[in-house]
Short mmCIF file of C-alpha atoms in Angstrom, two decimals:
data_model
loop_
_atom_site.label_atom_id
_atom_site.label_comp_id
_atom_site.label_asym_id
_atom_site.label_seq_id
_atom_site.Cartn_x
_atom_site.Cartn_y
_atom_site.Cartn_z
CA UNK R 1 -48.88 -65.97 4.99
CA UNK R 2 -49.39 -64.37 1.36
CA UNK R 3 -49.77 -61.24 3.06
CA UNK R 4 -46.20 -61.72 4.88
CA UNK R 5 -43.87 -62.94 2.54
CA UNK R 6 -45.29 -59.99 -0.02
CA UNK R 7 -44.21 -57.73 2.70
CA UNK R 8 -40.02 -57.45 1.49
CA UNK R 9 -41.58 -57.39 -1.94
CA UNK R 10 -43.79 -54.20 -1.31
CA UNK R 11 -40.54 -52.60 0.50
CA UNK R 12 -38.45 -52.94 -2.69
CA UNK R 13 -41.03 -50.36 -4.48
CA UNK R 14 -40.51 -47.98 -1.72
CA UNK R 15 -38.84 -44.81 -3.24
CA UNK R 16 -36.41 -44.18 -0.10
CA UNK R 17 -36.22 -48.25 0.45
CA UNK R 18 -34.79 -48.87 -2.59
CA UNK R 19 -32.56 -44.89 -2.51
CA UNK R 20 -30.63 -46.49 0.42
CA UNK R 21 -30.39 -49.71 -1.06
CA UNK R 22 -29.50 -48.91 -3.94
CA UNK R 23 -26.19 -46.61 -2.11
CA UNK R 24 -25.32 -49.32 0.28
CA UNK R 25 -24.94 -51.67 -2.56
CA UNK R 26 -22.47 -48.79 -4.53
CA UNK R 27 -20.48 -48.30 -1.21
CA UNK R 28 -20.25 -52.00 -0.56
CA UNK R 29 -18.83 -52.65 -4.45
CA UNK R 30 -16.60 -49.30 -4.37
CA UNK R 31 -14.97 -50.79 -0.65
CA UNK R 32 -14.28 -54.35 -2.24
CA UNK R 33 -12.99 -52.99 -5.42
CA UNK R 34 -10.69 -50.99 -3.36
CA UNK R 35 -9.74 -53.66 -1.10
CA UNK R 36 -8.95 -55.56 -4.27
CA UNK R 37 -6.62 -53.25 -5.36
CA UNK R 38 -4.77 -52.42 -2.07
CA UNK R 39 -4.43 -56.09 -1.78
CA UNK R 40 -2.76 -57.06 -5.43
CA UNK R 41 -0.79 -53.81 -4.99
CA UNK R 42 0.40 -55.09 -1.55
CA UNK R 43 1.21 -58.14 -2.94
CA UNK R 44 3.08 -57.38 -5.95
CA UNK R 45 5.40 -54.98 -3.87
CA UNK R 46 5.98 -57.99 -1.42
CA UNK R 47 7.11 -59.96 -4.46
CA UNK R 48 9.86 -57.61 -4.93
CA UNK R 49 10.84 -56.77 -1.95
CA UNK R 50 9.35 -53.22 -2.29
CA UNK R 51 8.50 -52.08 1.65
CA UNK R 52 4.96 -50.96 1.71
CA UNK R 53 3.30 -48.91 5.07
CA UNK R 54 3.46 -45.70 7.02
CA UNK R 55 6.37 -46.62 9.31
CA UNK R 56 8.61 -44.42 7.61
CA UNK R 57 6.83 -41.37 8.74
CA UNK R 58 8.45 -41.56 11.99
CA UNK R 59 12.01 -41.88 11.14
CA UNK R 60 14.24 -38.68 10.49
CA UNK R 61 13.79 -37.24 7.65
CA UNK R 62 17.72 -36.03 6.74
CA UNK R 63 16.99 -33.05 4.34
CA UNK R 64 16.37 -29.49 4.62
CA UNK R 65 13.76 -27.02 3.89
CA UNK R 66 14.41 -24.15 2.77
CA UNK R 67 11.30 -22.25 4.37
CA UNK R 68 9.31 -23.25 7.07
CA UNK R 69 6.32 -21.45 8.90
CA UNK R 70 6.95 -23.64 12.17
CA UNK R 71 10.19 -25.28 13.52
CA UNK R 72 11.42 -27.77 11.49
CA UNK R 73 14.83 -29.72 11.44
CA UNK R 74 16.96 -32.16 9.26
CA UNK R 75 16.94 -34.35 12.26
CA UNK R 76 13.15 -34.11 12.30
CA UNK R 77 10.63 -37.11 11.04
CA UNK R 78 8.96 -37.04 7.70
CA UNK R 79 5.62 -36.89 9.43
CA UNK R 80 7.31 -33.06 10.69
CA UNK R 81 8.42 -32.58 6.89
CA UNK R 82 5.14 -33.35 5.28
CA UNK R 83 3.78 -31.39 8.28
CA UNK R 84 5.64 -28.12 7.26
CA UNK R 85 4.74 -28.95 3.38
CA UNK R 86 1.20 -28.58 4.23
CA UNK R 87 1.46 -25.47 6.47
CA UNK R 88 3.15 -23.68 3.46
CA UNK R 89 1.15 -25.01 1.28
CA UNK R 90 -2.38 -23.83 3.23
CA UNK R 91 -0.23 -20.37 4.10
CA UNK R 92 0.63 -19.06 0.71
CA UNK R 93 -2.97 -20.63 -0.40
CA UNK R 94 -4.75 -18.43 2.28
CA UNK R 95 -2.60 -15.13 0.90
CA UNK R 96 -2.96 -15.81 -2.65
CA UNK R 97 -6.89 -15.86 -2.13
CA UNK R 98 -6.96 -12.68 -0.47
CA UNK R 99 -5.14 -10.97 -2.63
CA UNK R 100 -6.98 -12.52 -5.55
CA UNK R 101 -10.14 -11.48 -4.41
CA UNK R 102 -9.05 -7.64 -3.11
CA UNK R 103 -8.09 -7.20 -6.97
CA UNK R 104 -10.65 -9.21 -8.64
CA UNK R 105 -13.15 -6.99 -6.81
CA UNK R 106 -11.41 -3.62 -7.68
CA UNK R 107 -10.63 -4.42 -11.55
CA UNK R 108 -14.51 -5.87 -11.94
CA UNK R 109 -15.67 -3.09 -10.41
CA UNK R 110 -13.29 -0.83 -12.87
CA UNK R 111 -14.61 -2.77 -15.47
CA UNK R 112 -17.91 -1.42 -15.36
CA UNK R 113 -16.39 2.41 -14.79
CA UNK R 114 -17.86 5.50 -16.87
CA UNK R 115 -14.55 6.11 -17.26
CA UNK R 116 -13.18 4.94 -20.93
CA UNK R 117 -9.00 5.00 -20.21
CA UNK R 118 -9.69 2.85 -16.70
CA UNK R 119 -12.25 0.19 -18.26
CA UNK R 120 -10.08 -0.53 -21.21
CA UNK R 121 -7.01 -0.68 -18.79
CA UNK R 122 -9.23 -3.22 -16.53
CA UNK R 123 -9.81 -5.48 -19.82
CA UNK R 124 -6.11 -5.48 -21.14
CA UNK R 125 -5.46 -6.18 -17.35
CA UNK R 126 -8.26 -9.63 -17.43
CA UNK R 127 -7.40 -10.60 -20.80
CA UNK R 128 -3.83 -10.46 -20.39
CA UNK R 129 -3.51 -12.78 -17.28
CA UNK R 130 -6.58 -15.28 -18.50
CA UNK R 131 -4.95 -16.24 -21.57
CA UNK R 132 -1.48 -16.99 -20.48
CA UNK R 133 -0.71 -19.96 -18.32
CA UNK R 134 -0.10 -19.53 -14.76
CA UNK R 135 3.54 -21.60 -15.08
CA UNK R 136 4.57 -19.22 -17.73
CA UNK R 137 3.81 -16.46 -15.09
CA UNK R 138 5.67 -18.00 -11.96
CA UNK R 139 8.82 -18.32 -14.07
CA UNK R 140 8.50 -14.87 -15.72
CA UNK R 141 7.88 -13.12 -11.42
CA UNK R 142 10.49 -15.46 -9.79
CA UNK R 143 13.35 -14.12 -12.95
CA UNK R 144 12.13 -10.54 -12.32
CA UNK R 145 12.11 -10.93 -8.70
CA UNK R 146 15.65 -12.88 -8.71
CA UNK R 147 16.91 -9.86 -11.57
CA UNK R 148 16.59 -7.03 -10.47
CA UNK R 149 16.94 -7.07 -6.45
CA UNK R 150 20.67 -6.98 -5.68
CA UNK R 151 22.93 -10.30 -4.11
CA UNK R 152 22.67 -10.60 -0.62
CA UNK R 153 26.31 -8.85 -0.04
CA UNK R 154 24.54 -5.75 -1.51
CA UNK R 155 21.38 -5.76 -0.26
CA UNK R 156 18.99 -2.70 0.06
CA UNK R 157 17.94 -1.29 3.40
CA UNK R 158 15.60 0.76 2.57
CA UNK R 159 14.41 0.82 6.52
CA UNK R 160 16.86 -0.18 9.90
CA UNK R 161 17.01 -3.51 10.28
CA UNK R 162 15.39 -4.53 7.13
CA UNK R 163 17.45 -6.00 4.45
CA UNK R 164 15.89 -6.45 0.73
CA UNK R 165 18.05 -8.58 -1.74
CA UNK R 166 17.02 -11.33 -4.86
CA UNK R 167 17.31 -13.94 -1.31
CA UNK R 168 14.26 -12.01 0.03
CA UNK R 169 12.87 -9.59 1.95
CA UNK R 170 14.01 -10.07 5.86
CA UNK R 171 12.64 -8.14 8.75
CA UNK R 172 12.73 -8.28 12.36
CA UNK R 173 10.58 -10.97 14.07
CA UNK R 174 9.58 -11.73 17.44
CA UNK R 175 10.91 -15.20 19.00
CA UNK R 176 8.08 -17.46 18.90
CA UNK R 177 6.80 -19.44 22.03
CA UNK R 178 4.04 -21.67 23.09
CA UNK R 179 3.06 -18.50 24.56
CA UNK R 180 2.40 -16.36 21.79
CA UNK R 181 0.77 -19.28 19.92
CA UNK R 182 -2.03 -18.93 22.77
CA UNK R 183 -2.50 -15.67 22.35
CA UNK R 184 -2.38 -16.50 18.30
CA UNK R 185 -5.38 -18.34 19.17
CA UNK R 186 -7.00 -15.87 21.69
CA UNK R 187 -7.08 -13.70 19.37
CA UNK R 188 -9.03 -15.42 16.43
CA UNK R 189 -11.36 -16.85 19.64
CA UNK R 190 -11.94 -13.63 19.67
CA UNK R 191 -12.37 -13.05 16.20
CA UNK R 192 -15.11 -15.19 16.29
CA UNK R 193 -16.55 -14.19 19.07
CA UNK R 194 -17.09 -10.82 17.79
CA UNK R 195 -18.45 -11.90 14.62
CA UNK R 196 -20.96 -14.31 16.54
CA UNK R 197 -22.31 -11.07 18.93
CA UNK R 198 -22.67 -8.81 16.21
CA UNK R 199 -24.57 -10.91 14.09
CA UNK R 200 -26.83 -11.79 17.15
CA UNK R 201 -27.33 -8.12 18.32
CA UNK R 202 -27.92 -7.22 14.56
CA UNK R 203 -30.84 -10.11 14.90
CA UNK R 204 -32.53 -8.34 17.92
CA UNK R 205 -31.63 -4.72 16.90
CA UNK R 206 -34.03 -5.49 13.83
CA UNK R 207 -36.82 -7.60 15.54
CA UNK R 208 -37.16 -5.07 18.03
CA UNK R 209 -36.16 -1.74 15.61
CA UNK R 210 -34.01 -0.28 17.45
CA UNK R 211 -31.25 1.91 15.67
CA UNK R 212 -28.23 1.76 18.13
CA UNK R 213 -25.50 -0.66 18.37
CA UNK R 214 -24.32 -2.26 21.08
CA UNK R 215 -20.84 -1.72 20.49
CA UNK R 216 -19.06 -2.09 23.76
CA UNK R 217 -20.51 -5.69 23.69
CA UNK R 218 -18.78 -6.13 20.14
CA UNK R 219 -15.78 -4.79 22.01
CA UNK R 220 -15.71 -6.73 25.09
CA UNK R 221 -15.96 -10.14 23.22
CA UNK R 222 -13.16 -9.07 20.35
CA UNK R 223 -10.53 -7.45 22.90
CA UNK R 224 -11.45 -10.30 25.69
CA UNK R 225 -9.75 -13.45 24.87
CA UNK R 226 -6.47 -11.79 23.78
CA UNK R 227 -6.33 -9.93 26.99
CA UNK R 228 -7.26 -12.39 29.50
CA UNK R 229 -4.32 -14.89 27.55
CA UNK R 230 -1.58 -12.05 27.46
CA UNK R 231 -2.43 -11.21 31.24
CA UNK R 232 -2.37 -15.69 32.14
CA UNK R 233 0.38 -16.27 29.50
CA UNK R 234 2.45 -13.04 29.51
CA UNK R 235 4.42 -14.12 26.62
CA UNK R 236 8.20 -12.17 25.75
CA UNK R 237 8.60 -9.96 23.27
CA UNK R 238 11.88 -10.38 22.61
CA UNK R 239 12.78 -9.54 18.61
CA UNK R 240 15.13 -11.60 16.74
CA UNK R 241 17.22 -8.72 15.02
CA UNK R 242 18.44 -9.62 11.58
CA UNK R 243 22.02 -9.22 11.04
CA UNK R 244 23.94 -9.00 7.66
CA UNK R 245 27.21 -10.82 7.31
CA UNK R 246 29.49 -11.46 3.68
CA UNK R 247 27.23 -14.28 2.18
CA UNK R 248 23.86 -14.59 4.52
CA UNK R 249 21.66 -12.43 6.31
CA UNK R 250 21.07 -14.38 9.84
CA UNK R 251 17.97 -13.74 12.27
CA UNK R 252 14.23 -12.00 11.70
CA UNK R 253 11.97 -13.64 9.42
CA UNK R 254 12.94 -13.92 5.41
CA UNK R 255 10.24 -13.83 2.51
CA UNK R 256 11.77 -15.95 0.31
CA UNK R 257 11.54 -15.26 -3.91
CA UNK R 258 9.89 -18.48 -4.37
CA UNK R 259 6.92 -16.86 -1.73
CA UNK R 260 6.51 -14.18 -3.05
CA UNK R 261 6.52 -14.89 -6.89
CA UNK R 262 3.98 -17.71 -6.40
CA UNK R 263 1.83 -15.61 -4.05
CA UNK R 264 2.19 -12.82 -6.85
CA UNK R 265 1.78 -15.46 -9.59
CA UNK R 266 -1.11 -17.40 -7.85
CA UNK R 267 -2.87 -13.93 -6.64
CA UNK R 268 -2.97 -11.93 -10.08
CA UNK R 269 -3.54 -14.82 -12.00
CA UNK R 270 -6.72 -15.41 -10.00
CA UNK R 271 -8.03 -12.04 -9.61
CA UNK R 272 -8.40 -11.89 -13.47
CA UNK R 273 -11.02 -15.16 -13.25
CA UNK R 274 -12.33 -13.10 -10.01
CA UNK R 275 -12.80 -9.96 -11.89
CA UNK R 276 -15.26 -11.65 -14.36
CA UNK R 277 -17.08 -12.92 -11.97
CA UNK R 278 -17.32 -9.54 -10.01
CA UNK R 279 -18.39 -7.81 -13.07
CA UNK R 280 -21.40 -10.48 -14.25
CA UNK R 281 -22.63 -10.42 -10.56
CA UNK R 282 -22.74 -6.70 -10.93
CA UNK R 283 -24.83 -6.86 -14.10
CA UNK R 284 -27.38 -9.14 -13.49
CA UNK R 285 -28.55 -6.60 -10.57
CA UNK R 286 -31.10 -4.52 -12.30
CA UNK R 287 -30.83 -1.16 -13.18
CA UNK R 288 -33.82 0.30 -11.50
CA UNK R 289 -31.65 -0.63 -8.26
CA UNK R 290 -29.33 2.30 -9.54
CA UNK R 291 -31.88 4.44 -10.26
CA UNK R 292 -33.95 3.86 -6.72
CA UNK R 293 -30.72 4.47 -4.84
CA UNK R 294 -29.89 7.60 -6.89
CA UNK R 295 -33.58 8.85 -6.22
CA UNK R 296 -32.81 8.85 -2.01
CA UNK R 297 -30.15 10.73 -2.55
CA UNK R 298 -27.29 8.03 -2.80
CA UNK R 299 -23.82 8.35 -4.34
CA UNK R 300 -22.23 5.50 -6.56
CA UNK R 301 -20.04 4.68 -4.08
CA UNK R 302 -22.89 4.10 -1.53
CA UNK R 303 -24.99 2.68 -3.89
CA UNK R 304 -22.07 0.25 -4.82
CA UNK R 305 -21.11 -0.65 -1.29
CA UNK R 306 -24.78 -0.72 0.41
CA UNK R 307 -27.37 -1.62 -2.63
CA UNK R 308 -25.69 -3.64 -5.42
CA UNK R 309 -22.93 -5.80 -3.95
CA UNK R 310 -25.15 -7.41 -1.67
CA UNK R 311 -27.55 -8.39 -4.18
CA UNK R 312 -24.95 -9.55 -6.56
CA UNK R 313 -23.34 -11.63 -3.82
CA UNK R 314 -25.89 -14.83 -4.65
CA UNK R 315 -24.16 -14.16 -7.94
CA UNK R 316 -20.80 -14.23 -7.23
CA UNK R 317 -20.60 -16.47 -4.63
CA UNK R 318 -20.82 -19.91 -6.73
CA UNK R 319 -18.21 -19.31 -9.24
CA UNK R 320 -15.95 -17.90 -6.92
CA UNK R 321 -16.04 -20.92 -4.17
CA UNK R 322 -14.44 -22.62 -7.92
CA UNK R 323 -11.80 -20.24 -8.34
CA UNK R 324 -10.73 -20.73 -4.59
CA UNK R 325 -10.31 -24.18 -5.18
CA UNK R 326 -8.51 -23.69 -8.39
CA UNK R 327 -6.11 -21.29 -6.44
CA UNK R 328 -5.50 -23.63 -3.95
CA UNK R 329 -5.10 -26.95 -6.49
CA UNK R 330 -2.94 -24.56 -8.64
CA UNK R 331 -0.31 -24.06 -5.89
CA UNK R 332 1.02 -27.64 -6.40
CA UNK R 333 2.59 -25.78 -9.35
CA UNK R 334 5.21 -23.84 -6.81
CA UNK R 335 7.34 -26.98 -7.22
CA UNK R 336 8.42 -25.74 -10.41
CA UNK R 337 10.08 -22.81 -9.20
CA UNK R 338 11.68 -24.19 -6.07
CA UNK R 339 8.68 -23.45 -3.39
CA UNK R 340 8.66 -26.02 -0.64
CA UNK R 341 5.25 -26.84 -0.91
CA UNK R 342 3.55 -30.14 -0.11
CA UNK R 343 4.24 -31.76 -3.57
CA UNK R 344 7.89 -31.25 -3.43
CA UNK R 345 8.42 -32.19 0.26
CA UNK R 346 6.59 -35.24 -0.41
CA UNK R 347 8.41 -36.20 -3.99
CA UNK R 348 11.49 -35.76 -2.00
CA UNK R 349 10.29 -38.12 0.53
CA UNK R 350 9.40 -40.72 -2.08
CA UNK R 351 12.81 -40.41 -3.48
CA UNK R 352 14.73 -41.48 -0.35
CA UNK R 353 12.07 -43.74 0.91
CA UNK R 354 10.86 -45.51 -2.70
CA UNK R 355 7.44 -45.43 -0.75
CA UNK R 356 5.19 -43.10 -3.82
CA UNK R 357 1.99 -44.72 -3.34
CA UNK R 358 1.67 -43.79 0.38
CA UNK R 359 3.12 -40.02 -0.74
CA UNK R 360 0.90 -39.92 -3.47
CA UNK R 361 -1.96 -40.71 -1.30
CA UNK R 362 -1.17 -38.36 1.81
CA UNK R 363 -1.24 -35.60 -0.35
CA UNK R 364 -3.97 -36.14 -2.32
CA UNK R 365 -6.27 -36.59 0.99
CA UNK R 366 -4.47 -33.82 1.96
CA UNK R 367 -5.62 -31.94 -1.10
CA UNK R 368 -8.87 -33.26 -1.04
CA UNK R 369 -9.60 -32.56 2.69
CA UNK R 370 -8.90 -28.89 2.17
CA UNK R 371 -11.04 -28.54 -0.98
CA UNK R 372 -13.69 -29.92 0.86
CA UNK R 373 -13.44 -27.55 4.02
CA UNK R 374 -13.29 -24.19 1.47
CA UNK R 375 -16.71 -26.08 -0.01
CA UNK R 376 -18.58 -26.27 3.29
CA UNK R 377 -17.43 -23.25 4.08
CA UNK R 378 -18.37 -21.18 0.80
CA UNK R 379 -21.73 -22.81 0.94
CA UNK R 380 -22.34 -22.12 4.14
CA UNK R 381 -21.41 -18.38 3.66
CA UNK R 382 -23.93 -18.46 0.30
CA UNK R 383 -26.63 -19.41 2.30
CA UNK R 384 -26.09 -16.69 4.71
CA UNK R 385 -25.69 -13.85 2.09
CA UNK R 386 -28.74 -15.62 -0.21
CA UNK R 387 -31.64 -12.99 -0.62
CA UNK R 388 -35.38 -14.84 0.80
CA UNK R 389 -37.14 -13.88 -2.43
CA UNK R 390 -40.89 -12.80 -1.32
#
């Protein structure tokens, strides 16, 4: 009976007993202290007649957006509106960190140049945009952008059919269908696809050393999806011409100044942390790497592209998944200069609705959803590029 009732006792002194114990018990008191809170706030709003919910997501919302990267109306819901604040939000995110990183790599990589006039141009370049906030920045590219393009009336065309003016660059466009949104889709299936088949026949090219590459396989699984969904879906291409009148340009597809400076904003501003980063992974790969590659006859370029940027990837990789999220958290900035983002589509729903906790709250899971996907997904991609040290 000793024996037994010791039993619980001698499970408390268990290392993983007591690990899982010890994080049910800090779940369990984080859930109540939150269900505390949800219900005092709930009840103090009821007190004054405040109404509290998500109902209001499904009734119209009444106001208009000024750009929207899928179809959106005034009549629409404000589940639609904060819909189209996240797509512009993710959209100008996903541009900004592309072009952040194409620079970052090129000016860290100038940094480190033989060449006196383009390293010292790389620095002023870093220091300039590190030490200057990134508001400052938007305001200073939306007045430039807004300054010197011409009003709409006298807009440039510097190609037919494309109109450039401080309203925004406007080109044709196709006329979008639940057709071409298949293919859309086909075609990053296929994306992946080819990704996944060259990585495999890389695999089994090495175990077996072979030195060909099986690219008509590549080929067949890239090109395959978007074929097979243009030949079931045959979507039109029918082009929505732009066309110029007195005050407006109607028709194509408009990049807006508010785009485009906080893309430029975002994307330079960025690129400068990036650079930094660039050049220290570049650094801590050891000179006798240079020297090996130059002794079998490889050029710095090579040597760049084939022997030190993949070693200085487990380098780079760590602070940069941080400067992705910055770049993404930073964009909630754009409502200063007029960018429909998710922050301003959802402080405009909290005006007419009086509902800010449940805004507040949608966009900060919002916001913390999508810092969490570019996490998984940088660490996934470091463990890929991570060199198995022998």
């Amino acid at each position: 009976m000793a024996s037994s009732a010791s039993s619980p006792v001698r499970l408390l002194y268990d290392v993983r007993v007591r690990a899982v114990l010890y994080q049910v018990v800090a779940v369990a008191f984080v859930v109540g202290v939150g269900l505390y809170l949800f219900g005092n706030v709930s009840r103090k709003l009821a007190e004054q007649n405040i109404a509290t919910g998500f109902a209001y997501l499904s009734r119209p919302a009444g106001f208009v957006i000024s750009q929207s990267f899928i179809s959106y109306d005034s009549s629409d819901t404000y589940a639609r509106a904060l819909l189209v604040g996240i797509f512009n939000t993710i959209w100008v995110s996903i541009f900004a960190v592309t072009l952040s990183t194409l620079l970052g790599l090129l000016v860290g990589i100038a940094r480190l140049s033989r060449n006196p006039l383009l390293a010292f141009l790389a620095l002023i370049y870093v220091e300039a945009l590190r030490n200057v906030p990134l508001l400052l920045y938007l305001f200073l590219w939306y007045a430039l952008i807004v300054a010197v393009f011409p009003p709409v009336r006298e807009a440039w065309q510097p190609l037919p059919e494309v109109f450039l003016s401080n309203g925004g660059l406007i080109v044709p466009s196709l006329r979008w269908s639940p057709a071409h949104t298949g293919v859309l889709v086909a075609v990053i299936l296929g994306i992946v696809l080819g990704f996944f088949t060259a990585s495999m026949l890389r695999r089994r090219r090495v175990a077996s050393g072979q030195s060909e590459t099986a690219w008509p396989l590549i080929l067949v699984a890239l090109l395959g999806p978007p074929l097979l969904a243009i030949l079931l879906l045959q979507p039109d291409l029918v082009v929505n011409w732009p066309e110029k009148g007195r005050f407006r340009i109607t028709g194509g597809v408009q990049v807006t100044p508010e785009f485009t400076a906080l893309l430029v904003g975002l994307g330079l501003s960025a690129s400068a942390g990036i650079a930094e980063v660039v050049r220290a992974g570049i650094l801590s790969v050891g000179r006798g790497q240079w020297e090996a590659a130059r002794a079998v006859g490889l050029r710095d370029r090579l040597t760049m592209r084939l022997v030190v940027l993949p070693q200085a990837l487990r380098v780079i990789v760590p602070p940069l998944t941080s400067s992705y999220l910055s770049t993404f958290k930073n964009s909630s900035l754009a409502i200063a200069i007029g960018y429909p983002d998710l922050v301003m589509v959802s402080n405009t729903t909290m005006n007419q609705t009086g509902q800010a906790i449940e805004g507040i709250a949608i966009f900060m899971l919002v916001y913390l959803s999508m810092s969490i996907t570019i996490s998984l997904f940088m660490n996934w991609y470091n463990a890929r590029v991570a060199l198995v040290e022998r």
